[in-house]
Amino acid sequence: WGQHVILPQMSNSSDLSAPFFGFTGATVSLCFSCLGAAYGTAKVGVGVASMGVTHPNMVMKSIIPVAMAGVRGIYGLVVAVVICSAIKEDDYTLFAAFAHFSAGVACGLANLAAGFAIGVVGDSGVRAVAQQPKMFVGFLLTLIFAEALGLYGLIVAMILQGRANN
């Protein structure tokens, strides 16, 4: 009985766990987006290398999916920087923290899925285009739709992050 616990002084609108959720959102955004970028780049790179052995003149044309996979990491980095710049040491509410966490999850998982899609489509697509160049337009359209998945995650993350400031 006579023991007292002294907690740090924080304003009424802050919670001790709030920064944890905010920083976790930034981490999830960057890490999952980079996982998607890494998988997509590696998977497409294998297809480009395989195709380049038999059709070396088409290698530069086949780099498009590699660039599209790399953008996944940039989207995650943008969201992580926006979240980290909004986290304040004091007066950081749980509402803002959960909004930032949700933004990170939305961006990270959407870009992970987009990276998987770009990797699979890119690997098969560069090999198919090497055998039949007329497939290039269909291949590119499929890549654009896979890219859109990551863009949706970025847009939702920005909307959620904006809600944290209200």
mmCIF file of C-alpha atoms in Angstrom:
data_model
loop_
_atom_site.group_PDB
_atom_site.id
_atom_site.type_symbol
_atom_site.label_atom_id
_atom_site.label_comp_id
_atom_site.label_asym_id
_atom_site.label_seq_id
_atom_site.Cartn_x
_atom_site.Cartn_y
_atom_site.Cartn_z
ATOM 1 C CA TRP A 1 0.000 0.000 0.000
ATOM 2 C CA GLY A 2 2.129 3.165 0.343
ATOM 3 C CA GLN A 3 3.746 2.876 -3.096
ATOM 4 C CA HIS A 4 3.136 5.620 -5.622
ATOM 5 C CA VAL A 5 3.585 5.405 -9.349
ATOM 6 C CA ILE A 6 4.720 8.605 -11.038
ATOM 7 C CA LEU A 7 3.758 8.895 -14.679
ATOM 8 C CA PRO A 8 5.082 11.506 -17.101
ATOM 9 C CA GLN A 9 2.943 14.595 -17.392
ATOM 10 C CA MET A 10 1.000 14.694 -20.628
ATOM 11 C CA SER A 11 -1.939 16.772 -21.737
ATOM 12 C CA ASN A 12 -5.444 15.378 -21.402
ATOM 13 C CA SER A 13 -5.699 14.739 -25.130
ATOM 14 C CA SER A 14 -2.533 12.598 -25.268
ATOM 15 C CA ASP A 15 -1.930 8.971 -24.446
ATOM 16 C CA LEU A 16 1.368 7.270 -23.685
ATOM 17 C CA SER A 17 0.795 4.611 -26.364
ATOM 18 C CA ALA A 18 -0.178 7.043 -29.132
ATOM 19 C CA PRO A 19 3.343 7.584 -30.539
ATOM 20 C CA PHE A 20 3.832 3.814 -30.710
ATOM 21 C CA PHE A 21 0.900 3.451 -33.100
ATOM 22 C CA GLY A 22 1.973 6.438 -35.195
ATOM 23 C CA PHE A 23 5.552 5.247 -35.594
ATOM 24 C CA THR A 24 4.358 1.695 -36.258
ATOM 25 C CA GLY A 25 2.210 3.013 -39.103
ATOM 26 C CA ALA A 26 5.253 4.694 -40.646
ATOM 27 C CA THR A 27 7.300 1.507 -40.238
ATOM 28 C CA VAL A 28 4.612 -0.726 -41.728
ATOM 29 C CA SER A 29 4.197 1.618 -44.694
ATOM 30 C CA LEU A 30 7.886 1.630 -45.556
ATOM 31 C CA CYS A 31 8.651 -2.029 -44.804
ATOM 32 C CA PHE A 32 5.731 -3.638 -46.634
ATOM 33 C CA SER A 33 6.074 -1.271 -49.597
ATOM 34 C CA CYS A 34 9.766 -2.123 -49.875
ATOM 35 C CA LEU A 35 8.955 -5.833 -49.631
ATOM 36 C CA GLY A 36 6.607 -5.428 -52.593
ATOM 37 C CA ALA A 37 9.237 -3.445 -54.496
ATOM 38 C CA ALA A 38 11.928 -6.025 -53.755
ATOM 39 C CA TYR A 39 9.780 -8.982 -54.769
ATOM 40 C CA GLY A 40 8.593 -7.298 -57.960
ATOM 41 C CA THR A 41 12.109 -6.242 -58.925
ATOM 42 C CA ALA A 42 13.583 -9.671 -58.242
ATOM 43 C CA LYS A 43 10.832 -11.564 -60.034
ATOM 44 C CA VAL A 44 10.936 -9.320 -63.103
ATOM 45 C CA GLY A 45 14.738 -9.303 -63.057
ATOM 46 C CA VAL A 46 14.766 -13.076 -63.410
ATOM 47 C CA GLY A 47 12.439 -12.833 -66.409
ATOM 48 C CA VAL A 48 14.492 -10.065 -68.028
ATOM 49 C CA ALA A 49 17.727 -12.025 -67.549
ATOM 50 C CA SER A 50 16.177 -15.160 -68.983
ATOM 51 C CA MET A 51 14.698 -13.315 -71.935
ATOM 52 C CA GLY A 52 17.884 -11.314 -72.511
ATOM 53 C CA VAL A 53 19.879 -14.448 -73.255
ATOM 54 C CA THR A 54 17.859 -15.173 -76.385
ATOM 55 C CA HIS A 55 16.720 -11.609 -77.264
ATOM 56 C CA PRO A 56 19.355 -9.126 -76.014
ATOM 57 C CA ASN A 57 17.958 -6.333 -78.205
ATOM 58 C CA MET A 58 14.724 -6.302 -76.135
ATOM 59 C CA VAL A 59 16.287 -5.923 -72.686
ATOM 60 C CA MET A 60 15.857 -2.131 -72.422
ATOM 61 C CA LYS A 61 12.199 -2.369 -73.458
ATOM 62 C CA SER A 62 11.682 -4.963 -70.722
ATOM 63 C CA ILE A 63 12.974 -2.719 -67.925
ATOM 64 C CA ILE A 64 9.583 -0.960 -67.593
ATOM 65 C CA PRO A 65 8.221 -3.428 -64.987
ATOM 66 C CA VAL A 66 11.417 -3.095 -62.944
ATOM 67 C CA ALA A 67 10.861 0.666 -62.678
ATOM 68 C CA MET A 68 7.193 0.144 -61.860
ATOM 69 C CA ALA A 69 8.118 -2.273 -59.068
ATOM 70 C CA GLY A 70 10.608 0.204 -57.628
ATOM 71 C CA VAL A 71 7.960 2.888 -57.285
ATOM 72 C CA ARG A 72 6.369 0.753 -54.520
ATOM 73 C CA GLY A 73 9.198 1.709 -52.177
ATOM 74 C CA ILE A 74 8.862 5.399 -53.032
ATOM 75 C CA TYR A 75 5.150 5.374 -52.163
ATOM 76 C CA GLY A 76 5.936 3.758 -48.807
ATOM 77 C CA LEU A 77 8.704 6.261 -48.124
ATOM 78 C CA VAL A 78 6.433 9.224 -48.883
ATOM 79 C CA VAL A 79 3.741 8.006 -46.495
ATOM 80 C CA ALA A 80 6.299 7.188 -43.776
ATOM 81 C CA VAL A 81 7.833 10.675 -43.996
ATOM 82 C CA VAL A 82 4.410 12.356 -43.892
ATOM 83 C CA ILE A 83 3.411 10.300 -40.845
ATOM 84 C CA CYS A 84 6.690 10.879 -38.996
ATOM 85 C CA SER A 85 6.549 14.616 -39.593
ATOM 86 C CA ALA A 86 3.045 14.741 -38.075
ATOM 87 C CA ILE A 87 3.908 12.929 -34.836
ATOM 88 C CA LYS A 88 4.376 15.370 -31.993
ATOM 89 C CA GLU A 89 5.925 14.703 -28.611
ATOM 90 C CA ASP A 90 3.010 16.296 -26.822
ATOM 91 C CA ASP A 91 -0.645 16.660 -27.723
ATOM 92 C CA TYR A 92 -0.667 13.607 -30.013
ATOM 93 C CA THR A 93 -4.048 11.945 -29.689
ATOM 94 C CA LEU A 94 -4.968 8.293 -30.042
ATOM 95 C CA PHE A 95 -7.278 9.291 -32.885
ATOM 96 C CA ALA A 96 -4.343 10.740 -34.827
ATOM 97 C CA ALA A 97 -2.185 7.732 -33.935
ATOM 98 C CA PHE A 98 -4.769 5.239 -35.175
ATOM 99 C CA ALA A 99 -5.269 7.287 -38.345
ATOM 100 C CA HIS A 100 -1.512 7.214 -38.950
ATOM 101 C CA PHE A 101 -1.346 3.505 -38.199
ATOM 102 C CA SER A 102 -4.206 2.833 -40.615
ATOM 103 C CA ALA A 103 -2.556 4.983 -43.276
ATOM 104 C CA GLY A 104 0.653 2.989 -42.959
ATOM 105 C CA VAL A 105 -1.139 -0.338 -43.164
ATOM 106 C CA ALA A 106 -3.203 0.780 -46.174
ATOM 107 C CA CYS A 107 -0.177 1.979 -48.107
ATOM 108 C CA GLY A 108 2.120 -0.864 -47.074
ATOM 109 C CA LEU A 109 -0.219 -3.746 -47.825
ATOM 110 C CA ALA A 110 -1.545 -2.230 -51.066
ATOM 111 C CA ASN A 111 1.998 -1.793 -52.332
ATOM 112 C CA LEU A 112 2.981 -5.277 -51.209
ATOM 113 C CA ALA A 113 0.102 -6.662 -53.278
ATOM 114 C CA ALA A 114 0.984 -4.416 -56.221
ATOM 115 C CA GLY A 115 4.608 -5.550 -56.055
ATOM 116 C CA PHE A 116 3.527 -9.180 -56.171
ATOM 117 C CA ALA A 117 1.248 -8.486 -59.149
ATOM 118 C CA ILE A 118 3.907 -6.511 -61.020
ATOM 119 C CA GLY A 119 6.474 -9.234 -60.374
ATOM 120 C CA VAL A 120 4.322 -12.072 -61.650
ATOM 121 C CA VAL A 121 2.946 -10.155 -64.644
ATOM 122 C CA GLY A 122 6.347 -8.658 -65.435
ATOM 123 C CA ASP A 123 8.164 -11.985 -65.364
ATOM 124 C CA SER A 124 5.665 -13.722 -67.626
ATOM 125 C CA GLY A 125 5.122 -10.630 -69.754
ATOM 126 C CA VAL A 126 8.723 -9.953 -70.736
ATOM 127 C CA ARG A 127 9.139 -13.584 -71.753
ATOM 128 C CA ALA A 128 5.901 -13.495 -73.780
ATOM 129 C CA VAL A 129 6.786 -10.208 -75.493
ATOM 130 C CA ALA A 130 10.149 -11.669 -76.484
ATOM 131 C CA GLN A 131 8.325 -14.476 -78.290
ATOM 132 C CA GLN A 132 5.479 -12.328 -79.656
ATOM 133 C CA PRO A 133 6.128 -8.541 -79.765
ATOM 134 C CA LYS A 134 2.442 -7.829 -80.519
ATOM 135 C CA MET A 135 1.662 -8.690 -76.884
ATOM 136 C CA PHE A 136 3.475 -5.578 -75.621
ATOM 137 C CA VAL A 137 0.385 -3.336 -75.403
ATOM 138 C CA GLY A 138 -1.637 -5.931 -73.472
ATOM 139 C CA PHE A 139 1.338 -6.571 -71.215
ATOM 140 C CA LEU A 140 1.737 -2.861 -70.519
ATOM 141 C CA LEU A 141 -1.973 -2.389 -69.775
ATOM 142 C CA THR A 142 -1.890 -5.257 -67.283
ATOM 143 C CA LEU A 143 1.120 -3.667 -65.584
ATOM 144 C CA ILE A 144 -0.691 -0.337 -65.372
ATOM 145 C CA PHE A 145 -3.636 -1.963 -63.600
ATOM 146 C CA ALA A 146 -1.246 -3.669 -61.173
ATOM 147 C CA GLU A 147 0.452 -0.311 -60.576
ATOM 148 C CA ALA A 148 -2.917 1.261 -59.799
ATOM 149 C CA LEU A 149 -3.314 -1.013 -56.761
ATOM 150 C CA GLY A 150 -0.358 0.659 -55.075
ATOM 151 C CA LEU A 151 -1.579 4.094 -56.066
ATOM 152 C CA TYR A 152 -4.932 3.348 -54.418
ATOM 153 C CA GLY A 153 -3.082 2.551 -51.193
ATOM 154 C CA LEU A 154 -1.154 5.832 -51.409
ATOM 155 C CA ILE A 155 -4.349 7.830 -51.973
ATOM 156 C CA VAL A 156 -6.179 6.185 -49.064
ATOM 157 C CA ALA A 157 -3.129 6.692 -46.835
ATOM 158 C CA MET A 158 -3.072 10.412 -47.638
ATOM 159 C CA ILE A 159 -6.795 10.723 -46.911
ATOM 160 C CA LEU A 160 -6.364 8.923 -43.564
ATOM 161 C CA GLN A 161 -3.342 11.015 -42.678
ATOM 162 C CA GLY A 162 -5.347 14.141 -43.459
ATOM 163 C CA ARG A 163 -8.083 12.980 -41.093
ATOM 164 C CA ALA A 164 -5.518 12.744 -38.297
ATOM 165 C CA ASN A 165 -5.012 16.505 -38.472
ATOM 166 C CA ASN A 166 -8.719 17.316 -38.022
#
